[in-house]
XYZ file of C-alpha atoms in Angstrom:
558
model
C -11.066 9.054 -7.759
C -12.060 10.712 -11.038
C -8.931 9.454 -12.782
C -9.490 5.984 -11.378
C -13.028 5.957 -12.708
C -11.659 6.821 -16.134
C -9.459 3.711 -16.049
C -12.478 1.547 -15.246
C -14.680 3.103 -17.896
C -12.065 3.011 -20.627
C -11.191 -0.582 -19.768
C -14.825 -1.535 -20.239
C -14.944 0.406 -23.492
C -11.901 -1.304 -24.942
C -13.313 -4.703 -24.032
C -16.491 -3.740 -25.842
C -14.438 -2.485 -28.763
C -12.371 -5.604 -29.187
C -15.293 -7.990 -28.749
C -18.156 -6.068 -30.279
C -16.617 -4.957 -33.562
C -16.074 -8.517 -34.792
C -19.707 -8.893 -35.817
C -19.323 -6.065 -38.303
C -15.697 -6.239 -39.430
C -15.050 -9.951 -38.948
C -11.439 -9.379 -39.889
C -9.599 -9.727 -36.582
C -9.508 -12.359 -33.879
C -12.026 -11.526 -31.186
C -9.396 -10.461 -28.667
C -7.399 -8.188 -30.989
C -7.424 -4.592 -32.087
C -7.147 -3.939 -35.818
C -3.625 -2.513 -36.199
C -4.198 -0.556 -39.430
C -6.954 1.452 -37.767
C -5.479 1.674 -34.283
C -2.327 2.966 -32.534
C -2.805 6.487 -33.862
C -3.281 8.575 -30.721
C -2.239 8.738 -27.084
C -5.751 7.609 -26.174
C -5.294 4.476 -28.297
C -2.236 3.467 -26.278
C -3.956 4.321 -23.015
C -6.898 2.098 -23.865
C -4.589 -0.752 -24.828
C -2.665 -0.432 -21.556
C -5.878 -0.311 -19.530
C -6.640 -3.865 -20.606
C -3.863 -5.241 -18.382
C -5.253 -3.711 -15.205
C -8.463 -5.704 -15.532
C -6.973 -8.919 -16.894
C -3.364 -9.364 -15.764
C -3.147 -8.300 -12.121
C -3.779 -11.135 -9.677
C -7.205 -11.446 -8.092
C -7.749 -12.297 -4.422
C -6.811 -15.935 -4.052
C -6.803 -18.967 -1.795
C -3.216 -19.938 -2.640
C -2.230 -20.308 0.997
C -4.350 -23.469 1.052
C -1.505 -24.973 -0.981
C 0.762 -24.448 2.017
C 0.752 -25.318 5.718
C -0.859 -22.210 7.242
C -4.345 -22.580 5.776
C -6.811 -25.376 5.061
C -9.807 -24.827 2.807
C -13.148 -26.550 2.547
C -11.411 -29.795 1.626
C -8.057 -31.417 0.955
C -5.775 -29.426 -1.364
C -4.131 -31.559 -4.041
C -1.013 -29.400 -4.390
C -0.144 -29.284 -0.690
C -0.959 -33.008 -0.442
C 1.280 -33.892 -3.374
C -1.577 -35.590 -5.240
C -2.076 -33.113 -8.081
C -1.749 -34.413 -11.635
C -0.686 -32.750 -14.854
C -3.731 -30.906 -16.251
C -4.686 -30.813 -19.898
C -4.970 -27.035 -19.712
C -3.829 -24.465 -17.177
C -5.286 -20.978 -16.935
C -2.031 -19.645 -15.508
C -0.205 -20.693 -18.669
C -2.898 -19.714 -21.158
C -3.661 -16.329 -19.634
C -0.008 -15.407 -19.202
C 0.793 -16.011 -22.864
C -2.381 -14.193 -23.899
C -1.218 -11.194 -21.895
C 2.353 -11.472 -23.176
C 1.058 -11.408 -26.736
C -0.883 -8.226 -26.000
C 2.149 -6.695 -24.286
C 4.326 -7.573 -27.281
C 1.927 -5.720 -29.537
C 1.835 -2.658 -27.288
C 5.640 -2.620 -27.056
C 6.099 -3.030 -30.812
C 3.717 -0.218 -31.633
C 4.978 2.000 -28.820
C 8.653 1.695 -29.706
C 7.871 2.642 -33.303
C 5.257 5.310 -32.618
C 5.751 8.836 -33.912
C 4.314 10.013 -30.573
C 6.622 7.821 -28.478
C 7.454 10.594 -26.023
C 3.764 11.218 -25.350
C 2.971 7.566 -24.738
C 6.141 6.639 -22.806
C 4.204 5.762 -19.642
C 1.957 3.304 -21.496
C 4.974 1.776 -23.218
C 6.512 1.342 -19.770
C 3.352 -0.418 -18.639
C 3.700 -2.812 -21.557
C 7.189 -3.791 -20.403
C 6.013 -3.988 -16.793
C 3.129 -6.347 -17.492
C 5.200 -8.548 -19.794
C 7.692 -8.968 -16.947
C 4.834 -9.583 -14.508
C 3.469 -12.447 -16.622
C 6.816 -14.066 -17.355
C 7.598 -14.065 -13.634
C 4.300 -15.814 -12.965
C 5.312 -18.500 -15.467
C 8.847 -18.931 -14.100
C 7.578 -19.006 -10.524
C 5.212 -21.874 -11.317
C 6.882 -23.794 -14.144
C 10.573 -22.817 -14.303
C 12.017 -22.110 -17.752
C 9.385 -21.417 -20.420
C 9.283 -20.428 -24.096
C 10.512 -16.835 -24.345
C 8.559 -14.991 -27.024
C 9.180 -11.261 -26.991
C 7.819 -10.326 -30.371
C 4.485 -10.364 -32.142
C 4.011 -13.706 -33.888
C 1.894 -14.817 -36.785
C 0.371 -18.308 -36.695
C 2.822 -19.366 -39.400
C 5.937 -18.260 -37.502
C 8.148 -21.141 -36.312
C 8.531 -19.496 -32.889
C 4.943 -20.514 -32.168
C 6.464 -23.912 -31.348
C 9.412 -22.563 -29.386
C 11.380 -24.724 -26.950
C 11.717 -23.714 -23.318
C 14.346 -21.087 -22.595
C 16.581 -21.697 -19.603
C 15.210 -20.323 -16.357
C 18.115 -17.876 -16.001
C 17.553 -16.562 -19.532
C 13.898 -15.832 -18.803
C 14.819 -14.099 -15.534
C 17.361 -11.937 -17.375
C 14.664 -10.971 -19.877
C 12.243 -10.139 -17.060
C 14.744 -7.876 -15.324
C 15.641 -6.214 -18.611
C 11.956 -5.483 -19.214
C 11.609 -4.009 -15.746
C 14.641 -1.793 -16.270
C 13.047 -0.513 -19.471
C 9.780 0.018 -17.631
C 11.572 1.968 -14.898
C 13.099 4.167 -17.588
C 9.753 4.937 -19.224
C 7.414 5.166 -16.236
C 6.842 8.394 -14.299
C 7.654 8.676 -10.615
C 4.684 8.271 -8.308
C 4.014 12.002 -7.759
C 3.712 12.463 -11.533
C 1.811 9.262 -12.287
C -1.890 9.069 -12.960
C -3.806 7.803 -9.939
C -4.227 4.050 -10.025
C -1.569 3.408 -12.683
C 1.812 1.703 -12.475
C 4.665 4.064 -11.650
C 8.467 3.864 -11.499
C 8.500 2.883 -7.827
C 5.996 0.079 -8.463
C 8.302 -1.379 -11.104
C 11.195 -1.179 -8.638
C 9.094 -2.969 -6.021
C 8.238 -5.768 -8.448
C 11.908 -6.033 -9.385
C 12.776 -6.384 -5.696
C 10.186 -9.157 -5.291
C 11.483 -11.070 -8.293
C 15.145 -10.703 -7.324
C 14.488 -11.964 -3.793
C 12.472 -14.915 -5.086
C 15.032 -15.931 -7.677
C 18.033 -15.094 -5.509
C 16.868 -17.349 -2.679
C 15.742 -20.001 -5.172
C 19.261 -20.132 -6.599
C 20.840 -20.090 -3.148
C 18.861 -22.995 -1.743
C 18.384 -25.004 -4.938
C 22.022 -24.626 -6.010
C 20.964 -23.031 -9.279
C 23.561 -20.373 -10.019
C 24.899 -17.114 -8.650
C 22.442 -15.957 -6.004
C 24.454 -13.009 -4.711
C 23.932 -10.821 -7.766
C 20.167 -11.143 -7.486
C 20.153 -10.651 -3.718
C 22.184 -7.473 -4.212
C 19.620 -6.334 -6.784
C 16.803 -7.086 -4.326
C 18.496 -4.941 -1.676
C 19.139 -2.106 -4.125
C 15.643 -2.062 -5.631
C 13.835 -2.290 -2.295
C 16.067 0.414 -0.774
C 15.276 2.729 -3.696
C 11.567 2.301 -2.983
C 12.137 2.981 0.716
C 14.298 6.039 0.041
C 11.789 7.441 -2.460
C 9.294 7.918 0.402
C 6.582 7.350 -2.198
C 4.868 4.912 0.181
C 4.438 4.426 3.908
C 2.733 1.979 6.239
C -0.967 2.537 6.811
C -1.544 3.771 10.370
C -4.927 5.446 10.010
C -6.638 3.266 12.621
C -4.014 3.326 15.334
C -3.494 -0.034 17.028
C -6.063 -1.622 14.676
C -4.386 -0.347 11.489
C -3.144 -3.771 10.383
C -6.680 -5.117 10.199
C -8.208 -2.050 8.621
C -5.634 -1.543 5.896
C -7.377 -4.377 4.008
C -10.970 -3.206 4.474
C -11.035 0.486 5.357
C -9.333 2.112 2.421
C -9.422 1.965 -1.327
C -5.900 1.651 -2.660
C -5.671 5.209 -3.980
C -6.231 6.455 -0.420
C -3.935 3.893 1.201
C -0.285 5.014 1.437
C 0.815 1.374 1.736
C -0.692 0.170 -1.542
C 1.826 -0.047 -4.397
C -0.015 -2.259 -6.898
C -3.681 -3.099 -6.434
C -6.485 -4.862 -8.256
C -9.405 -2.441 -8.242
C -12.922 -3.331 -7.159
C -16.062 -1.205 -7.042
C -19.543 -2.357 -6.073
C -21.234 -1.071 -9.200
C -18.514 -2.139 -11.643
C -16.638 -5.227 -10.458
C -17.353 -6.039 -6.800
C -14.961 -8.102 -4.698
C -16.526 -11.419 -3.674
C -13.453 -12.588 -1.766
C -14.926 -11.550 1.585
C -17.853 -13.878 0.925
C -15.608 -16.857 0.205
C -13.454 -16.159 3.243
C -16.499 -15.987 5.503
C -17.567 -19.435 4.279
C -14.312 -21.062 5.317
C -12.347 -21.038 2.069
C -9.274 -20.029 4.106
C -9.155 -21.701 7.526
C -6.085 -20.875 9.643
C -4.121 -23.820 11.031
C -2.106 -24.465 14.180
C 1.041 -23.716 12.191
C 0.187 -20.050 11.718
C -1.472 -19.674 15.130
C 1.714 -20.844 16.836
C 3.883 -18.501 14.758
C 2.494 -15.331 16.318
C 4.939 -14.135 18.971
C 4.041 -13.342 22.542
C 3.845 -9.719 23.618
C 7.457 -9.827 24.862
C 8.700 -10.595 21.343
C 9.451 -14.251 22.075
C 7.989 -17.425 20.514
C 5.352 -19.266 22.544
C 7.835 -22.003 23.449
C 10.188 -19.486 25.084
C 7.832 -16.944 26.620
C 6.382 -16.984 30.138
C 3.491 -14.902 28.789
C 1.988 -17.756 26.768
C -1.266 -18.856 28.418
C -1.582 -22.267 26.790
C -4.719 -23.842 25.366
C -6.964 -24.471 28.394
C -9.766 -22.159 27.273
C -10.990 -21.307 23.790
C -9.401 -17.885 24.127
C -6.304 -18.488 26.243
C -3.863 -18.952 23.367
C -4.846 -15.515 22.027
C -3.827 -13.696 25.212
C -0.544 -11.744 25.374
C 0.180 -12.283 21.686
C 1.205 -10.174 18.702
C -1.910 -8.049 17.959
C -1.825 -9.295 14.380
C -3.115 -12.620 15.706
C -6.490 -11.243 16.830
C -6.581 -8.942 13.811
C -6.154 -11.968 11.531
C -7.952 -14.740 13.466
C -11.305 -14.183 15.142
C -11.295 -14.381 18.915
C -13.907 -17.061 19.750
C -17.321 -15.565 20.605
C -16.308 -12.115 19.349
C -19.296 -10.296 17.840
C -18.741 -9.015 14.314
C -20.707 -8.271 11.167
C -20.166 -11.016 8.604
C -21.060 -11.075 4.923
C -24.760 -11.829 4.347
C -25.642 -10.225 7.687
C -26.334 -6.662 8.774
C -26.086 -7.109 12.550
C -23.341 -8.035 14.985
C -23.300 -11.712 15.959
C -20.933 -13.795 18.102
C -18.588 -15.936 16.004
C -17.698 -19.458 17.040
C -14.996 -20.972 14.837
C -15.591 -24.686 14.586
C -19.183 -24.724 15.775
C -20.921 -22.977 12.886
C -22.614 -25.908 11.157
C -23.918 -23.669 8.381
C -20.443 -22.902 7.080
C -17.272 -24.778 6.233
C -15.403 -23.403 9.233
C -14.342 -26.572 10.985
C -10.801 -25.988 12.173
C -11.550 -24.091 15.369
C -9.797 -21.080 13.867
C -11.643 -18.566 11.713
C -10.128 -15.905 9.491
C -10.829 -12.312 10.522
C -8.452 -10.668 8.075
C -10.363 -9.310 5.036
C -13.780 -9.648 6.730
C -15.699 -6.436 6.133
C -17.551 -4.521 8.825
C -19.877 -3.009 6.256
C -23.327 -4.656 6.379
C -23.632 -6.770 3.235
C -26.898 -8.720 3.394
C -27.813 -10.986 0.509
C -26.996 -14.423 -0.899
C -23.730 -13.341 -2.552
C -22.236 -10.628 -0.377
C -19.515 -8.533 -2.013
C -17.421 -5.538 -1.095
C -15.693 -2.574 -2.735
C -12.265 -3.296 -1.266
C -9.207 -3.343 -3.497
C -6.819 -6.299 -3.392
C -3.219 -5.350 -2.617
C -1.114 -7.190 -5.173
C 2.017 -5.574 -3.742
C 2.161 -3.374 -0.650
C 4.904 -1.431 1.086
C 5.130 -3.906 3.976
C 6.376 -6.523 1.513
C 9.109 -4.164 0.312
C 10.342 -3.780 3.895
C 10.352 -7.557 4.325
C 12.199 -8.016 1.034
C 14.875 -5.593 2.188
C 15.382 -7.394 5.509
C 15.470 -10.884 4.041
C 17.719 -9.976 1.119
C 20.149 -8.216 3.467
C 20.363 -11.253 5.721
C 20.524 -13.866 2.962
C 23.266 -11.938 1.168
C 25.486 -11.350 4.195
C 24.447 -13.992 6.726
C 23.781 -11.167 9.160
C 21.758 -7.968 9.460
C 22.391 -4.868 11.536
C 19.960 -3.484 14.083
C 19.771 -0.335 11.956
C 18.560 -2.349 8.964
C 16.097 -4.211 11.186
C 14.735 -0.874 12.407
C 14.332 0.252 8.806
C 12.351 -2.857 7.885
C 11.000 -5.480 10.284
C 10.741 -3.159 13.252
C 8.739 -0.605 11.298
C 6.099 -3.323 10.950
C 6.345 -4.171 14.636
C 5.970 -0.519 15.593
C 2.611 -0.447 13.843
C 1.273 -3.122 16.217
C 3.309 -2.046 19.264
C 5.459 -5.173 19.359
C 9.033 -5.267 20.751
C 11.821 -4.799 18.235
C 13.740 -7.668 16.708
C 17.400 -7.120 17.599
C 20.598 -9.103 17.444
C 20.751 -9.009 21.238
C 17.244 -10.471 21.553
C 18.181 -13.281 19.186
C 21.480 -14.065 20.914
C 20.183 -13.836 24.477
C 17.193 -16.107 23.860
C 18.706 -18.781 21.646
C 16.776 -17.658 18.570
C 17.778 -17.815 14.913
C 17.733 -14.563 12.937
C 16.780 -16.229 9.650
C 13.851 -17.983 11.324
C 12.666 -14.737 12.912
C 12.835 -12.786 9.641
C 10.898 -15.546 7.908
C 8.399 -15.625 10.772
C 7.821 -11.886 10.395
C 7.185 -12.295 6.688
C 4.772 -15.183 7.198
C 2.792 -13.411 9.925
C 2.604 -10.048 8.148
C 1.648 -11.519 4.756
C -0.460 -14.422 6.037
C -3.376 -15.428 3.790
C -2.226 -13.097 1.003
C -0.944 -16.005 -1.089
C 2.830 -16.023 -0.406
C 3.475 -19.031 1.808
C 3.591 -21.809 -0.819
C 6.051 -19.816 -2.920
C 8.160 -19.072 0.147
C 8.388 -22.723 1.165
C 9.465 -23.616 -2.365
C 12.123 -20.922 -2.746
C 13.541 -21.701 0.718
C 13.532 -25.403 -0.242
C 11.697 -26.271 2.962
C 8.519 -27.507 1.278
C 9.874 -31.060 1.355
C 9.926 -30.995 5.162
C 6.994 -28.689 5.945
C 4.258 -29.852 3.578
C 4.269 -33.614 4.367
C 3.431 -32.910 8.018
C -0.017 -33.382 9.545
C -2.269 -30.331 9.370
C -3.534 -29.512 12.853
C -5.706 -26.837 14.411
C -6.972 -26.169 17.954
C -6.121 -28.108 21.119
C -9.188 -30.189 22.031
C -8.169 -32.771 24.620
C -8.387 -31.377 28.141
C -9.530 -27.931 27.000
C -12.744 -25.937 26.913
C -13.250 -27.059 23.317
C -13.888 -30.624 24.528
C -16.921 -29.614 26.608
C -20.423 -30.357 25.416
C -21.446 -26.713 25.830
C -19.092 -23.736 25.731
C -20.031 -20.454 27.387
C -18.122 -17.200 26.900
C -19.356 -13.680 27.688
C -22.862 -14.982 28.263
C -23.110 -16.736 24.891
C -23.309 -20.519 24.730
C -22.816 -22.975 21.880
C -22.676 -26.724 21.535
C -19.078 -27.609 20.786
C -18.462 -29.362 17.514
C -15.473 -31.071 19.121
C -17.293 -32.707 22.044
C -16.477 -36.440 22.111
C -14.112 -36.106 19.139
C -13.113 -39.585 17.894
C -9.472 -40.513 18.424
C -8.846 -40.628 14.673
C -9.757 -36.930 14.454
C -7.070 -35.906 16.936
C -3.290 -35.974 17.012
C -1.523 -35.319 20.314
C -4.772 -33.781 21.499
C -5.047 -31.334 18.599
C -7.785 -31.334 15.970
C -6.512 -33.263 12.944
C -7.491 -31.700 9.627
C -5.330 -33.978 7.480
C -2.866 -36.645 8.634
C 0.702 -36.539 7.407
C 0.203 -40.035 5.984
C -2.053 -38.452 3.339
C 0.464 -35.768 2.387
C 3.688 -36.170 0.442
C 6.270 -34.057 -1.353
C 8.649 -35.380 -3.987
C 11.641 -33.030 -3.995
C 12.554 -34.132 -7.528
C 9.116 -33.220 -8.831
C 6.925 -31.002 -6.683
C 8.956 -27.812 -6.546
C 7.531 -26.992 -9.977
C 4.063 -27.471 -11.403
C 3.549 -29.595 -14.525
C 3.137 -27.962 -17.895
C -0.349 -28.408 -19.351
C -0.324 -31.654 -21.308
C -2.141 -30.137 -24.274
C 0.727 -27.701 -24.815
C 3.284 -30.488 -24.563
C 1.409 -32.590 -27.116
C 1.030 -29.657 -29.527
C 4.686 -28.656 -29.344
C 7.330 -31.346 -29.822
C 9.970 -28.887 -28.591
C 8.246 -28.389 -25.242
C 9.711 -30.655 -22.568
C 7.628 -31.553 -19.513
C 8.968 -30.836 -16.025
C 10.819 -33.715 -14.289
C 8.614 -36.348 -12.705
C 5.437 -35.296 -14.485
């Protein structure tokens, strides 16, 4: 904890340094450090590297609203196919800001007389440059590749887009350098990037790009899938991380709210939050309905026998508000609130029954309410926050990467590899193992089941939209109607609902026909959603950048 506090304090100090000195020196841009007076000591490099932890790592997000498993407080333009090219884009601007800072750290580090002493910080420079370029490729495809410090007069300021494959090669090269410089986890400073974290990021990137190439017909996928298997297996074999099991059967829920990342064996890369320094307001947004689960995700949770709801005799249907939750994967009730369950919610300090879809004071109108991330610490006040870290990359994802990459590379996966990966996650929640026999005997599809496991385990953590795009299924999944609970002929259709002695007036009583589809609550009709496969797999470049740079070509269709 002491080392972690040092990172926070020194990050604040460097931000003060680079913004406060301008008034007196007035010689450097506000966001820069004066090179002639800096880069002299190990502490200088440490301070420079600290900047990335506060500014580059992803914050908690509502990205799953861009997919089919979550619906926010209103219609999402990206998932609806109605987004337009913006003049500016923070993803683009911030990534190149960070890349510029990484370029400076790398330049100074590679030429430092104390290079051996600052090797870990140099490795972080390579790591974060790769992290930002992957963000750009993931969203926009090929982008200008600028791996050196530029002056405003340099012609590379107006660089054309490099081919997607070239940028990916550069990213992987940076990560290999980072792996070479970074210490292994046991030797790394608490809270900092280590060798195994760089391997985990490499595995993520190789799976993303390998499956993108496989399903979009964009080059040799096998090499990248092999790299994803190798990198993820190295992380597994290192035993540097393990699944969080500190709360027994409830461990899945509590891994997001019970532990800070330095105490959580599952956390590989985390964005740090502390109440008195930079509190996490995500729990407040979630409690107000910024991430509302949909029927799509609710139906994906398996029954307790390991079978989908359409194949299991254990599925209890939709007759009551709670019936669909019975005999299901425990991650369902640890991710979605069981109707009328009493919990502590942000802004309150007492337990109260929760009624998804009938709370008129909040934007929870789907009939499903997110439980994942909701704190049990009393947080009264108008803007409730929490101290919980955000897991940017956790060990569960590494296990899922290994399973998917194995299957996508070979078209099959052994039970031994399933036990090493998917079934380790199922063991945590006491679910039956996924096996080849189970798949064959029940008419299942192994690829579908591996993807289901990934979606369920990582639900609402911001992966689904990217997954649909890399699998090239967004064109079929996103244009569909967004549905939630079953209303017609169920307890939800009653004027008053009573469970466990608590009663509420149902928001869905006398629902108009145009708010239902096949008896299910209609959040957005498919007629209002579209996906152009020639256009929507990539986001548009910000128009201001295109107009400033004649060499910068806009993405197709935009």
